[in-house]
Backbone as ProteinMPNN parsed JSONL, in Angstrom:
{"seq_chain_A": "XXXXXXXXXXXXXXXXXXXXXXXXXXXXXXXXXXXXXXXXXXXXXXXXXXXXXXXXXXXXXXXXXXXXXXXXXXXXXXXXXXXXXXXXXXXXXXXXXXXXXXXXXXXXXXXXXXXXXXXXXXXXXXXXXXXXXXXXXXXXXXXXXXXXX", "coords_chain_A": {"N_chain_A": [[95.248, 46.601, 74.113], [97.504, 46.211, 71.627], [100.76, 46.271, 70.151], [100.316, 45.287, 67.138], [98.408, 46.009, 66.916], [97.966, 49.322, 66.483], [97.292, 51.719, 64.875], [97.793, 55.006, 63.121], [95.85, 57.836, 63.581], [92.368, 58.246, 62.642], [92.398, 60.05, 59.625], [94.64, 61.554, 59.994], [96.497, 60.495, 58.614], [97.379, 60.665, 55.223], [97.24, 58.996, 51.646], [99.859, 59.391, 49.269], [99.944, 61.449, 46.67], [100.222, 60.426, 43.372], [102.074, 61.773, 40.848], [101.73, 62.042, 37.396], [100.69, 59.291, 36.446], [99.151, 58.453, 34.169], [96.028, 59.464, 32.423], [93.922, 59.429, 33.884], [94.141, 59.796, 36.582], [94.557, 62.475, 36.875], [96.557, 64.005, 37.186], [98.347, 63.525, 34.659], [100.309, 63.564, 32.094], [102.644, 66.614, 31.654], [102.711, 66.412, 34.344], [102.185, 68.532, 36.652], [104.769, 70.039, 35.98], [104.812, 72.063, 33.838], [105.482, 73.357, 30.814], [108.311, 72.649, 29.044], [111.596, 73.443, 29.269], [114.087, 74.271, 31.982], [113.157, 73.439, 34.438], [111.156, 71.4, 33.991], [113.058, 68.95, 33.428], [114.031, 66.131, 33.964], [116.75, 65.384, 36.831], [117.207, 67.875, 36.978], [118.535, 70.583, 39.336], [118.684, 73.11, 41.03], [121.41, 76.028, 40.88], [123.163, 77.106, 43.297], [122.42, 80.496, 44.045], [121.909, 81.092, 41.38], [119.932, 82.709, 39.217], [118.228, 82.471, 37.463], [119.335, 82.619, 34.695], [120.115, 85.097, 34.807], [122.188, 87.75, 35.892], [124.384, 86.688, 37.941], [124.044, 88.173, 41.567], [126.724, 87.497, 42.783], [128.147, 87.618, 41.025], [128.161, 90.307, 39.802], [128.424, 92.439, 41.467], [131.033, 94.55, 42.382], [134.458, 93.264, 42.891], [137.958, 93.863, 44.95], [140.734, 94.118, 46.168], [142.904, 91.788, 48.092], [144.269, 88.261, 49.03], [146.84, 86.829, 50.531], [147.56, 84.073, 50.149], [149.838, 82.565, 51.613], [149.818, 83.803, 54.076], [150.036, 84.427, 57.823], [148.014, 83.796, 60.375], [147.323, 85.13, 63.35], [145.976, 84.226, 66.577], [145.159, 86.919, 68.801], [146.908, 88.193, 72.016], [146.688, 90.534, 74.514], [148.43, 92.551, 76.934], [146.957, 93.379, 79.055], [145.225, 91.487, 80.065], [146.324, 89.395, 80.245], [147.865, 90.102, 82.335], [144.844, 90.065, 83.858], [144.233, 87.562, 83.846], [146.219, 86.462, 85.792], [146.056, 87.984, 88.033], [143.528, 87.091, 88.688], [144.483, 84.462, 89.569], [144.293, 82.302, 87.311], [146.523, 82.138, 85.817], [149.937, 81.085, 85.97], [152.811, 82.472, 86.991], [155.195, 81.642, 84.705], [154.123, 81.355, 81.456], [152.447, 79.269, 78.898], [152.176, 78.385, 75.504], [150.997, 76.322, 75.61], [148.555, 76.744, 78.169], [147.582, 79.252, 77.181], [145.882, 77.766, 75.64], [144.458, 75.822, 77.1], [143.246, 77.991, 78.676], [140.951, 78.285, 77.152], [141.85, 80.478, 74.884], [142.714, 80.285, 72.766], [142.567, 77.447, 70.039], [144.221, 74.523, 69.572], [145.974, 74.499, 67.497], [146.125, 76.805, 66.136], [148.297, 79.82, 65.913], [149.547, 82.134, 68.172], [149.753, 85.268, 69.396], [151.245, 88.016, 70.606], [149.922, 91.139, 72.474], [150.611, 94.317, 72.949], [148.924, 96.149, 74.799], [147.899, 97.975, 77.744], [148.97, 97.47, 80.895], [151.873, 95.336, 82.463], [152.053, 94.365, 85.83], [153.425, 92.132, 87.332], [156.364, 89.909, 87.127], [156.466, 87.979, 84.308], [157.328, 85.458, 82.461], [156.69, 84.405, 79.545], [156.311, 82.518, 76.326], [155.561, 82.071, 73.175], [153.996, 82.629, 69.829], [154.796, 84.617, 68.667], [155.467, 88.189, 69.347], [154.454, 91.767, 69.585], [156.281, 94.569, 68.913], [156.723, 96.661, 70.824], [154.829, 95.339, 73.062], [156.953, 93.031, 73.635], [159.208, 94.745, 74.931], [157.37, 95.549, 77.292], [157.155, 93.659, 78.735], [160.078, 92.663, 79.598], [160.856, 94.804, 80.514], [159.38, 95.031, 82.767], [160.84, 92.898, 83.905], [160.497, 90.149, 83.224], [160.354, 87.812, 80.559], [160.066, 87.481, 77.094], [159.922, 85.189, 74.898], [159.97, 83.187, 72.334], [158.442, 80.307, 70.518]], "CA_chain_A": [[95.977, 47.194, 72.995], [98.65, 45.63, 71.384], [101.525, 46.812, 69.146], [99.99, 44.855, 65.861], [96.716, 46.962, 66.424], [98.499, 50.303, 67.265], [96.82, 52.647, 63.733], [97.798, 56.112, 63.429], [94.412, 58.393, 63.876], [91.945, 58.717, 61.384], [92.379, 61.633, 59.026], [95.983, 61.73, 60.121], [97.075, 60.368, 57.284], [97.09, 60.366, 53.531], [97.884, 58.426, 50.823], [100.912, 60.14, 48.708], [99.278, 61.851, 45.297], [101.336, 59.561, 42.542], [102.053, 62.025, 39.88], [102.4, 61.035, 36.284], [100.22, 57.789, 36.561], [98.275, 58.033, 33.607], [94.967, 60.416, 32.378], [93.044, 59.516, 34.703], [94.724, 60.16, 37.719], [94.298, 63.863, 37.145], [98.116, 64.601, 36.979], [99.332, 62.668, 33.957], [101.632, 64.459, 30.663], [103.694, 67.345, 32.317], [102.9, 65.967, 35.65], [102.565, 69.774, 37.238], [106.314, 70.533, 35.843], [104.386, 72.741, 33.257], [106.192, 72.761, 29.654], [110.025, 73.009, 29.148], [112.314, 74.803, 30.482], [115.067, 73.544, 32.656], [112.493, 72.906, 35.609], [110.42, 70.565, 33.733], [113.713, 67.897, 32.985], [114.713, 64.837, 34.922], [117.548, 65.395, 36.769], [117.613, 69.233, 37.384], [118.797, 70.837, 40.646], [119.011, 74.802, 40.708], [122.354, 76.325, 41.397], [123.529, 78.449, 44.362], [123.037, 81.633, 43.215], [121.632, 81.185, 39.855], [119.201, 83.623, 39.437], [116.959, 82.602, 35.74], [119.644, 83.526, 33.464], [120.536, 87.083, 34.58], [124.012, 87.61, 35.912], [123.693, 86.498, 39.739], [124.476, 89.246, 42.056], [128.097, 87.386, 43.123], [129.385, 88.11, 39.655], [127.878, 91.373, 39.558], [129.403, 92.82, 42.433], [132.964, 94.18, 41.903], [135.751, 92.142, 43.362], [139.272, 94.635, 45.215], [141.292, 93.478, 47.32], [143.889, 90.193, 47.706], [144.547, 87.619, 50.568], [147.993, 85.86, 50.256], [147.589, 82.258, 50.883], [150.78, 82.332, 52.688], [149.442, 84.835, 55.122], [149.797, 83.857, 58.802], [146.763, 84.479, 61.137], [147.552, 85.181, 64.721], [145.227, 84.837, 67.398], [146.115, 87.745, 69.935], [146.236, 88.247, 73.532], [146.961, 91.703, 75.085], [149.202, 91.965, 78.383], [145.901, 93.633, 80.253], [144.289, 90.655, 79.598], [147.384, 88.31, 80.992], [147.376, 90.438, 83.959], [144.592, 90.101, 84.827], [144.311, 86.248, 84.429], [147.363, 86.238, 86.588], [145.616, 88.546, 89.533], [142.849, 85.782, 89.105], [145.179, 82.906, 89.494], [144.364, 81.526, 86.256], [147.895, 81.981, 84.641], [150.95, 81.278, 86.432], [154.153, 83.336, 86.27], [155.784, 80.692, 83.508], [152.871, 81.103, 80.263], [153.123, 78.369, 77.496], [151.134, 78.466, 74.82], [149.36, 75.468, 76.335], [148.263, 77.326, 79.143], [146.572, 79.879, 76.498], [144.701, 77.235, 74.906], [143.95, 75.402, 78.055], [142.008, 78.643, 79.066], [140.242, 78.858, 75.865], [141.733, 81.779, 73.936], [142.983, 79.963, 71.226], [142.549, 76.358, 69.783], [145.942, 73.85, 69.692], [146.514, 74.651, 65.991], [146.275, 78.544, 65.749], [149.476, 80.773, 65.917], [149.244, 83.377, 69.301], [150.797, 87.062, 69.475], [150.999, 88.519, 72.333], [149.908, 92.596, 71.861], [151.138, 95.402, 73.716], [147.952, 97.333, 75.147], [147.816, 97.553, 79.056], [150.355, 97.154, 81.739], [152.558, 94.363, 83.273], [152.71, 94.749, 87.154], [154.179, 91.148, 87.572], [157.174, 89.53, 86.515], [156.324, 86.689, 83.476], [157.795, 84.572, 81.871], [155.768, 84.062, 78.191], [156.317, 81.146, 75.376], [154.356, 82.063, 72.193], [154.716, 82.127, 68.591], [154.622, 86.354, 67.898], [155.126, 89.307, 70.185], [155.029, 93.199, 69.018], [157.542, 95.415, 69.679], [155.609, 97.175, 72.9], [154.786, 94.159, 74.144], [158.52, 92.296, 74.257], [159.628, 95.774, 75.861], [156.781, 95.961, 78.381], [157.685, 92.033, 79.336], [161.283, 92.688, 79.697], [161.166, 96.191, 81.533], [158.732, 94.041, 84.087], [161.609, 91.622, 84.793], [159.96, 88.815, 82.603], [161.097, 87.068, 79.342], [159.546, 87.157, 75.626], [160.488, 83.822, 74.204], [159.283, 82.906, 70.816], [158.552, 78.73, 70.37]], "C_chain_A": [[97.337, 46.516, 72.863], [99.642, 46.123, 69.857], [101.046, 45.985, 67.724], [98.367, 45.88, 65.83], [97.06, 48.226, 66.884], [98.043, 50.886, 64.741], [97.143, 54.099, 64.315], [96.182, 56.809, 63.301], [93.497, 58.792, 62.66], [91.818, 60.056, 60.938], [93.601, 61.749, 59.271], [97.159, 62.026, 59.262], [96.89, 60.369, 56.178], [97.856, 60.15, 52.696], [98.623, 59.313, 49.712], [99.801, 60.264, 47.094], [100.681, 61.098, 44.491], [101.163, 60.418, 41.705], [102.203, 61.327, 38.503], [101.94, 59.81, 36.264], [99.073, 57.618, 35.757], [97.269, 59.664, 33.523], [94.415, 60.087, 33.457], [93.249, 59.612, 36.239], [94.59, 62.12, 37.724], [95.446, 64.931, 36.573], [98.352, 63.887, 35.682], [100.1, 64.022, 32.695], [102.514, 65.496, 30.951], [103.756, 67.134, 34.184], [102.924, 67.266, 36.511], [103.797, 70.45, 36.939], [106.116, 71.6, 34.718], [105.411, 72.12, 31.71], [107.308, 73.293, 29.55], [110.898, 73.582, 29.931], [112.987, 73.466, 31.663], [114.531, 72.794, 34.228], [111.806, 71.384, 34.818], [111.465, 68.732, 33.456], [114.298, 67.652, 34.497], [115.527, 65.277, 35.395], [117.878, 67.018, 37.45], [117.663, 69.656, 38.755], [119.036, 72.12, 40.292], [120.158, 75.006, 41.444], [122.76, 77.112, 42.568], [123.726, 79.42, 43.556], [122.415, 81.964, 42.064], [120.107, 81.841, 40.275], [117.68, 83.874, 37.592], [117.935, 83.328, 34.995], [120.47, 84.397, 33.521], [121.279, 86.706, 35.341], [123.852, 87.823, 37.244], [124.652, 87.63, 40.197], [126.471, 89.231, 42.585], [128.935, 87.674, 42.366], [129.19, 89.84, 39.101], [128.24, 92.742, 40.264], [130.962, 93.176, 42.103], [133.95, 94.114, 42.941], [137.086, 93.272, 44.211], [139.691, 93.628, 46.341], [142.503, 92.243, 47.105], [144.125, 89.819, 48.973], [145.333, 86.704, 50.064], [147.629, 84.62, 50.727], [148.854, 81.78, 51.667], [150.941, 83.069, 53.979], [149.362, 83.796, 56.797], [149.09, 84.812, 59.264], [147.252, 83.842, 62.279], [145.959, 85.177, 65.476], [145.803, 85.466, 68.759], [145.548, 87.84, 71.281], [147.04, 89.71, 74.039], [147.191, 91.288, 76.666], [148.175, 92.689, 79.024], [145.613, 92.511, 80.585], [145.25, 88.997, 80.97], [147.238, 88.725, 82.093], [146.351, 90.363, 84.585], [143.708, 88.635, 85.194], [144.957, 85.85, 85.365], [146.637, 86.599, 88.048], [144.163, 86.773, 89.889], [142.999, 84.276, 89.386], [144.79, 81.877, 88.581], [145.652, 81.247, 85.369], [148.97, 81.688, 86.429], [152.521, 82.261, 85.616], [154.795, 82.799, 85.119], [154.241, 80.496, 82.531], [153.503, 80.386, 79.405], [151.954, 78.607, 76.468], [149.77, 77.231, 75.379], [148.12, 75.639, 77.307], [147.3, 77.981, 77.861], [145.507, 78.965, 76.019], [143.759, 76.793, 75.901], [142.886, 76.857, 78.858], [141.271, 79.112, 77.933], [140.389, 80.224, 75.448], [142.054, 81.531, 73.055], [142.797, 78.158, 71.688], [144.093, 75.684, 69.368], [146.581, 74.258, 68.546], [146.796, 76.03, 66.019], [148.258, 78.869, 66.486], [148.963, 82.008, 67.192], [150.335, 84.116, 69.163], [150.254, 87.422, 70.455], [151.279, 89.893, 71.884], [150.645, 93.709, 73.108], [150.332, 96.251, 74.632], [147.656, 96.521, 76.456], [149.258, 97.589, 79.692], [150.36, 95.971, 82.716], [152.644, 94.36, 84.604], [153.544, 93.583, 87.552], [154.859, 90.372, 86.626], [156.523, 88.092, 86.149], [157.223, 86.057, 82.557], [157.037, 83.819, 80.151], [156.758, 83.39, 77.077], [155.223, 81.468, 74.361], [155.264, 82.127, 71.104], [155.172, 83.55, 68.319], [154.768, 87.061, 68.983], [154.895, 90.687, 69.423], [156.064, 93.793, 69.784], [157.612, 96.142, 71.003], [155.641, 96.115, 73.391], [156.283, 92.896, 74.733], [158.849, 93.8, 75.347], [158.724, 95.588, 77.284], [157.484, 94.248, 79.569], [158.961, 92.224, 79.951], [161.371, 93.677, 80.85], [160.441, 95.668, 83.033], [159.452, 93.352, 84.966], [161.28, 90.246, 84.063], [160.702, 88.623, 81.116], [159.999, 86.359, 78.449], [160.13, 85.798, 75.209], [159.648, 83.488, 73.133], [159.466, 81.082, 70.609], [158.653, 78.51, 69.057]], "O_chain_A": [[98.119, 46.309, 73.791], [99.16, 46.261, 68.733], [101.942, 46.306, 66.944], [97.602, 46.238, 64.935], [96.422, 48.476, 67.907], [98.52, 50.383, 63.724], [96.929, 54.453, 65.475], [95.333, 56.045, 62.841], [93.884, 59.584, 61.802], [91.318, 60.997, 61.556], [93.972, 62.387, 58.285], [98.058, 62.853, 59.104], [95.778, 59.876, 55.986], [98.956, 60.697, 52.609], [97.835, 60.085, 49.166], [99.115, 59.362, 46.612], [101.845, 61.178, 44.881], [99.997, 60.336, 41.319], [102.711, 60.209, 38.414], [102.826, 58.986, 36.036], [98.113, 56.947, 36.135], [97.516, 60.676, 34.18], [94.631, 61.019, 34.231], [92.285, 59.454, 36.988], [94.556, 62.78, 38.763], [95.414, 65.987, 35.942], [99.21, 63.183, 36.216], [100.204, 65.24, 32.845], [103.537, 65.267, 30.307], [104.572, 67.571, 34.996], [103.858, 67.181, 37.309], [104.01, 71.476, 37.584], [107.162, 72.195, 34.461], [105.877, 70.996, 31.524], [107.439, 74.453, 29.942], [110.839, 74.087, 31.052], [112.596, 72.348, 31.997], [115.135, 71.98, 34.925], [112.142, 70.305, 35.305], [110.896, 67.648, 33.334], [114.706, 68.278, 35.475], [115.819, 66.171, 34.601], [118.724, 67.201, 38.325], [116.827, 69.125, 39.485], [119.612, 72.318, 39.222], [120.259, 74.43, 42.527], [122.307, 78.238, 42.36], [124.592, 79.547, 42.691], [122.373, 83.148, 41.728], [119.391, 81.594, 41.246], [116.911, 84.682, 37.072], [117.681, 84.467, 34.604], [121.371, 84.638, 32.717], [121.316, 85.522, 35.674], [123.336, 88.824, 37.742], [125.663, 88.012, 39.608], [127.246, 90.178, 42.719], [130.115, 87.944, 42.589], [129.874, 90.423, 38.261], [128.318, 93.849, 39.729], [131.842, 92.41, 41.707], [134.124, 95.005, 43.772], [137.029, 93.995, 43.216], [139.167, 92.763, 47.042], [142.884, 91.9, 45.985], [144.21, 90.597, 49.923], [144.915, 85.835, 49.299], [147.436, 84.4, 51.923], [148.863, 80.713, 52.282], [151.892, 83.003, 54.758], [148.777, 82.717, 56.891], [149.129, 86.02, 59.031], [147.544, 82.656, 62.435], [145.008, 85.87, 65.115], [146.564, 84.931, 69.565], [144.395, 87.692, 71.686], [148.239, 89.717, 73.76], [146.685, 90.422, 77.38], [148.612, 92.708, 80.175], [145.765, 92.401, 81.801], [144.931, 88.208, 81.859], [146.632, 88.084, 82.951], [146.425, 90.513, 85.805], [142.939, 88.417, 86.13], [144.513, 84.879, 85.978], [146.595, 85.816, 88.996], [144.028, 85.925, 90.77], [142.215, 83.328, 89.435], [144.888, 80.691, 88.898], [145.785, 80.4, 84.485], [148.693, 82.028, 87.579], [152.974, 82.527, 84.503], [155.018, 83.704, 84.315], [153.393, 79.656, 82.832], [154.673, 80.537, 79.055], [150.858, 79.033, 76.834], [148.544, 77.2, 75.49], [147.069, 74.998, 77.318], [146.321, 77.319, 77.517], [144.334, 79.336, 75.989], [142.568, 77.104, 75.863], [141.886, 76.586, 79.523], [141.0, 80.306, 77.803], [139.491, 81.063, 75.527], [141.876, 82.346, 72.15], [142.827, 77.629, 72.8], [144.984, 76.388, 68.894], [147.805, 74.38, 68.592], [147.986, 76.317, 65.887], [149.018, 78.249, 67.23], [147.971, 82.699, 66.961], [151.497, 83.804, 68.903], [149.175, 87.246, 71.022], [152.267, 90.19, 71.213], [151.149, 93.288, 74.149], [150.951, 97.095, 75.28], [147.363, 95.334, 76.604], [150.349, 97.704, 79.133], [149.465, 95.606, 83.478], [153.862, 94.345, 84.781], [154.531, 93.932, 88.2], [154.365, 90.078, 85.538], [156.146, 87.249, 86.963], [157.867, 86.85, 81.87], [157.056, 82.604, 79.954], [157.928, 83.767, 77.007], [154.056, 81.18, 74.628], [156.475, 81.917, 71.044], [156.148, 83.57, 67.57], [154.1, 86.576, 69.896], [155.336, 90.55, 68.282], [156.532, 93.575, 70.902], [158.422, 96.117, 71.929], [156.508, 95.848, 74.222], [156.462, 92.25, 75.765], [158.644, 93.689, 76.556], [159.349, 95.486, 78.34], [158.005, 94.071, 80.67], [158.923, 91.856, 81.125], [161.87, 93.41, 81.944], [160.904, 95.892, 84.151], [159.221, 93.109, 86.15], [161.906, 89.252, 84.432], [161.586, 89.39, 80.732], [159.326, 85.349, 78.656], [161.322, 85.779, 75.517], [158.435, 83.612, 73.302], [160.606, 80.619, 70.56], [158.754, 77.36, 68.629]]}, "name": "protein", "num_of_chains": 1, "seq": "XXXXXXXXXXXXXXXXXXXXXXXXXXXXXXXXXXXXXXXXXXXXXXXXXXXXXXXXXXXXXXXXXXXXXXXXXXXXXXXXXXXXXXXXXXXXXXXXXXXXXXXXXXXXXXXXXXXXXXXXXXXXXXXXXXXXXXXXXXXXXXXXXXXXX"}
């Protein structure tokens, strides 16, 4: 056996039906595309959504609400959460934001807040972009230091 005599298996395969190639081919004058209508023309692609006409369900739906485009999105970390990376010697006493990313809780780009829920037992030192108002207090009353980058 040699790669010039290498055939896929008989019956395997079959030759592509050529629409549109005439009467006598079986297929020829609408070619299966039936008559008119936006299916039957060259060219057509159906829309996301489009539904034959009738008023697709995305426009039919009613709309409330608003999202500022100048809105900043925090991703947050709660001081349980620090503590108890810290007991696991994953954080050191000095947190930077690099440190957060470096243990995958946020990606280099995002904005971090640091939340309030839980308690501090060891003195830190935190570097982020956001705190709440609980959570600078709980930091501080610890012995540690909120710092905003």
């Amino acid at each position: 056996m040699e790669l010039s005599n290498l055939r896929p298996a008989l019956g395997s395969t079959k030759n592509k039906y050529r629409k549109g190639r005439g009467e006598g081919s079986g297929n020829a004058g609408t070619s299966g595309r039936g008559h008119k209508g936006a299916k039957s023309r060259s060219g057509y692609s159906k829309k996301i959504g489009f539904e034959g006409g009738q008023m697709p369900l995305q426009r039919r739906v009613p709309k409330f609400g608003f999202n500022s485009r100048n809105r900043k999105v925090y991703k947050t970390l709660n001081l349980d959460t620090i503590q108890k990376l810290i007991d696991e010697k994953r954080f050191s006493t000095d947190i930077s934001k690099e440190d957060i990313v470096n243990a995958g809780f946020a990606s280099k780009n995002d904005l971090i807040k640091i939340l309030g829920r839980g308690e501090l037992k060891s003195t830190v030192n935190i570097t982020v972009d956001a705190f709440t108002k609980s959570a600078k207090e709980v930091i501080e009353k610890s012995g540690g230091s909120a710092n905003i980058k």
